[in-house]
PDB file of C-alpha atoms in Angstrom:
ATOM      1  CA  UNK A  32       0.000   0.000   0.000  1.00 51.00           C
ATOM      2  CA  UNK A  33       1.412   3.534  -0.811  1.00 54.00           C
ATOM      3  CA  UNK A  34       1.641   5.955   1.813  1.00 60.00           C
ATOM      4  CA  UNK A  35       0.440   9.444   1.462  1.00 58.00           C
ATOM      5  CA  UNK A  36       1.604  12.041   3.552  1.00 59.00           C
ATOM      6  CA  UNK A  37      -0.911  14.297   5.096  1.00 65.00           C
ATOM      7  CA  UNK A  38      -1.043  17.841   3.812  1.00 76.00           C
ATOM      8  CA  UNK A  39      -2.835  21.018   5.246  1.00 84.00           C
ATOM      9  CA  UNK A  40      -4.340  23.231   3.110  1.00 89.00           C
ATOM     10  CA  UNK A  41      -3.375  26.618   5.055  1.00 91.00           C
ATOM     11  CA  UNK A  42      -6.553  28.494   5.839  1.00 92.00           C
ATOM     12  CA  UNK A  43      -6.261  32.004   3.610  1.00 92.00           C
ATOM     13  CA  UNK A  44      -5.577  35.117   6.231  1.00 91.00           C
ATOM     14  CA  UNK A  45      -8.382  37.162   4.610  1.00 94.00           C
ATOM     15  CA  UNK A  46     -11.275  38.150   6.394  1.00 95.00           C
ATOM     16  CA  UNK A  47     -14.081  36.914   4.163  1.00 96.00           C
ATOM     17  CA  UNK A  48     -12.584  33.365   4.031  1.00 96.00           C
ATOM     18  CA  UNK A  49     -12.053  33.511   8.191  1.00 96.00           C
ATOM     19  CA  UNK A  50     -16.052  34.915   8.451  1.00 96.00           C
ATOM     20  CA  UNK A  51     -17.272  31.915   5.856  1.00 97.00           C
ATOM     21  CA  UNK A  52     -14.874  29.004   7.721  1.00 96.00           C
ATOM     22  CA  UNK A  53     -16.449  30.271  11.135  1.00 96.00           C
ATOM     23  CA  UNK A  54     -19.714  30.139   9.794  1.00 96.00           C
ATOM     24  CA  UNK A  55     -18.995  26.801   8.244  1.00 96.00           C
ATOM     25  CA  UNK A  56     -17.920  25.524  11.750  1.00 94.00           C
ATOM     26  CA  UNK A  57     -21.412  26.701  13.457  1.00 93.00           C
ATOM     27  CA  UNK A  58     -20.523  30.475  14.022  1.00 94.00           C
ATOM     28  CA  UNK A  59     -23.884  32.726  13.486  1.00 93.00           C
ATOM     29  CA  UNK A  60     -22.786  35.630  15.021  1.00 92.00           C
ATOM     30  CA  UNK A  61     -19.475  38.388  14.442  1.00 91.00           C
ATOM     31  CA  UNK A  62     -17.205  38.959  11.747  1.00 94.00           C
ATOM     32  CA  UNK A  63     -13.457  38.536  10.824  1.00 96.00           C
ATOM     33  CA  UNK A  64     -11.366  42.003  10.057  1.00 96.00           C
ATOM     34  CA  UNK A  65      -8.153  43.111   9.392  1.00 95.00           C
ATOM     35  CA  UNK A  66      -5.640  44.881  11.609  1.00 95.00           C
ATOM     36  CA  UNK A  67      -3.473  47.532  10.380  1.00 93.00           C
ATOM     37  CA  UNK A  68      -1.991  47.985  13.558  1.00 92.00           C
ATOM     38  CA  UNK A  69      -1.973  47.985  16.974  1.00 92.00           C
ATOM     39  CA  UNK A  70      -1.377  51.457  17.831  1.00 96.00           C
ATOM     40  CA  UNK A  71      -4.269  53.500  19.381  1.00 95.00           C
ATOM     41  CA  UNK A  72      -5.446  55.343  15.841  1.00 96.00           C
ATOM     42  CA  UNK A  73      -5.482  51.728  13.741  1.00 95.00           C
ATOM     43  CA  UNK A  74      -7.210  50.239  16.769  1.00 94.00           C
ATOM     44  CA  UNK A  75      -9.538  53.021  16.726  1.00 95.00           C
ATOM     45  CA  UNK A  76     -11.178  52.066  13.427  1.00 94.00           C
ATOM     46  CA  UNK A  77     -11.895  48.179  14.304  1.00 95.00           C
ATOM     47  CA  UNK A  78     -15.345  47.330  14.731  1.00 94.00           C
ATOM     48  CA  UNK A  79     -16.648  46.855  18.352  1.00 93.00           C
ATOM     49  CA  UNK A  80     -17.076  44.669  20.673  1.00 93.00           C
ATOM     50  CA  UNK A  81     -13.709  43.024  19.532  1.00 92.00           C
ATOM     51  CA  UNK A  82     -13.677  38.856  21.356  1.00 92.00           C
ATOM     52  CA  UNK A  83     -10.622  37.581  19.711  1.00 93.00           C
ATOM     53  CA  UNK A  84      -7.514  38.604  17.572  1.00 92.00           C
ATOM     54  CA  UNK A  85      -5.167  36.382  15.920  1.00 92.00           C
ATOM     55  CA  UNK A  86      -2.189  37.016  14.725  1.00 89.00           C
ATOM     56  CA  UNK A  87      -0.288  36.794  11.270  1.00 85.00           C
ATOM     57  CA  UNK A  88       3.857  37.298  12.192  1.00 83.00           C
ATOM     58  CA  UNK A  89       6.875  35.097  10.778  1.00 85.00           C
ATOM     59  CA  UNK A  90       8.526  32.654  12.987  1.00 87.00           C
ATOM     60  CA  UNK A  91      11.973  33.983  13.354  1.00 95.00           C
ATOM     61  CA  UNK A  92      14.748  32.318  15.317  1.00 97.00           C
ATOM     62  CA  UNK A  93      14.593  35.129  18.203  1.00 97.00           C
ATOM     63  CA  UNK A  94      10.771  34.376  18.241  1.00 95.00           C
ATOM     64  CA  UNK A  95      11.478  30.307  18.916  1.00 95.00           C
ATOM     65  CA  UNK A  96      14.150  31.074  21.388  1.00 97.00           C
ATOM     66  CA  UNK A  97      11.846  33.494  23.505  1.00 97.00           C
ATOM     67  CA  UNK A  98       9.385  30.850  23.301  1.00 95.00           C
ATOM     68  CA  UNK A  99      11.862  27.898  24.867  1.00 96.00           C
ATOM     69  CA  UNK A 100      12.627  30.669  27.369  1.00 97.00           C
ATOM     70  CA  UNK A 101       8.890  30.919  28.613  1.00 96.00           C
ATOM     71  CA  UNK A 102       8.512  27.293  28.342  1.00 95.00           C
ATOM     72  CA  UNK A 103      11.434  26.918  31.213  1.00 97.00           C
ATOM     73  CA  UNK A 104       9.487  29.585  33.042  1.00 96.00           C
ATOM     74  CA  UNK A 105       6.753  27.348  33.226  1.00 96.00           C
ATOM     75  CA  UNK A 106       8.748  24.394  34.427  1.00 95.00           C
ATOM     76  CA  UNK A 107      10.417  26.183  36.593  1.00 96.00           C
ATOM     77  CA  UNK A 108       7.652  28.641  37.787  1.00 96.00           C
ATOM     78  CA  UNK A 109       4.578  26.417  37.165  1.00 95.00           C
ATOM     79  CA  UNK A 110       1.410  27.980  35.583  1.00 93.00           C
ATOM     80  CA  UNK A 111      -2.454  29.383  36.111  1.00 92.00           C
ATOM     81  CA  UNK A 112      -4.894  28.830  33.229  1.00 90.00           C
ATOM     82  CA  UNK A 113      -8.307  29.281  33.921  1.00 93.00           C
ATOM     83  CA  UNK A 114     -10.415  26.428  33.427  1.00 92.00           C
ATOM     84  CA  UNK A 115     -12.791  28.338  31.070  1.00 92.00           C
ATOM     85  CA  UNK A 116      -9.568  28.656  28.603  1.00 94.00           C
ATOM     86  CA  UNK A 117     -10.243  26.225  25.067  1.00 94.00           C
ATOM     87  CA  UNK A 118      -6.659  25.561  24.092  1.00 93.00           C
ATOM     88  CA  UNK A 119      -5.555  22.920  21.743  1.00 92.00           C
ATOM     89  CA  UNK A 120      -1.636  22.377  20.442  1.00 90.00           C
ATOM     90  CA  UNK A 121      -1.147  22.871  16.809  1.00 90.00           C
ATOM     91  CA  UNK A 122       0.355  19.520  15.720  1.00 90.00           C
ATOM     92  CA  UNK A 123      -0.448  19.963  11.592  1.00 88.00           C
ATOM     93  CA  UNK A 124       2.181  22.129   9.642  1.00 86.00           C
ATOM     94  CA  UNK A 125       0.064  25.134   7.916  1.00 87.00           C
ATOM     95  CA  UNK A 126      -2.467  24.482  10.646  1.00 91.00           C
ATOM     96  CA  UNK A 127      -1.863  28.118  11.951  1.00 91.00           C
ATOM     97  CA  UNK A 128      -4.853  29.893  10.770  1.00 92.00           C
ATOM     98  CA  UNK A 129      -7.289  27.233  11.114  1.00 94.00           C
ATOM     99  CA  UNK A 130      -6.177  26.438  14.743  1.00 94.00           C
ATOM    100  CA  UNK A 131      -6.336  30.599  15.289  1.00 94.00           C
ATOM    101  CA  UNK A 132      -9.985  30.182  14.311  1.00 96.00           C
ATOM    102  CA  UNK A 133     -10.658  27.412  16.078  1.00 95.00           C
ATOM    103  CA  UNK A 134      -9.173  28.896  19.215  1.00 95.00           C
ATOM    104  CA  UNK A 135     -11.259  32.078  18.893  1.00 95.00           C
ATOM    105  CA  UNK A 136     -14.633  30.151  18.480  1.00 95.00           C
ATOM    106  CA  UNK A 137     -14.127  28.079  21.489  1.00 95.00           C
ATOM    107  CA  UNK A 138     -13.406  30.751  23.827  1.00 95.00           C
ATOM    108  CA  UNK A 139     -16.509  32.950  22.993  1.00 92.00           C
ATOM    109  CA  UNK A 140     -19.382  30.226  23.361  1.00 83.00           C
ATOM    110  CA  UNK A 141     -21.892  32.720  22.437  1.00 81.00           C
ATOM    111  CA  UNK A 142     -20.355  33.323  18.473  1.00 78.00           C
TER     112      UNK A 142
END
């Protein structure tokens, strides 16, 4: 038998596709928009209430080794997450945006 890798198609970062995918996961409520920044004035013009915001940002080498850094912190320290948190690990290359979606839905039940 011939073995076929598994392969993620990566979720587009565009705010139509993230509104339709939510909607296609349950979602009847809210809307997906972009960010132009996150200084006061850009934040100014996003639509209100805002319940989640994911991010779009490379993964540079700095970037992993701050992350191993927390993660010691953690063992070291321990750590508080509130119960009412949805997380789930990202285990699929290209998974980013769909796990981003997925991670906003389940933390605001009402969506």
């Amino acid at each position: 038998m011939c073995e076929m890798a598994a392969r993620w198609v990566p979720l587009e970062s565009n705010p139509e596709v993230m509104t339709k995918f939510s909607r296609s996961l349950g979602a009847t409520k809210g809307q997906w928009v972009d960010v132009y920044g996150l200084t006061d004035d850009m934040l100014q013009i996003v639509p209100q209430p805002v319940l989640a915001l994911v991010l779009l940002f490379p993964i540079t080498e700095k970037y992993d080794n701050y992350c191993k850094e927390e993660d010691a912190l953690i063992v070291e320290k321990g750590q508080s997450v509130s119960p009412d948190l949805y997380h789930m690990k990202q285990l699929i290359p290209n998974a980013c945006g769909t796990v981003g979606v997925i991670h906003s839905l389940g933390n605001n039940a009402d969506l």
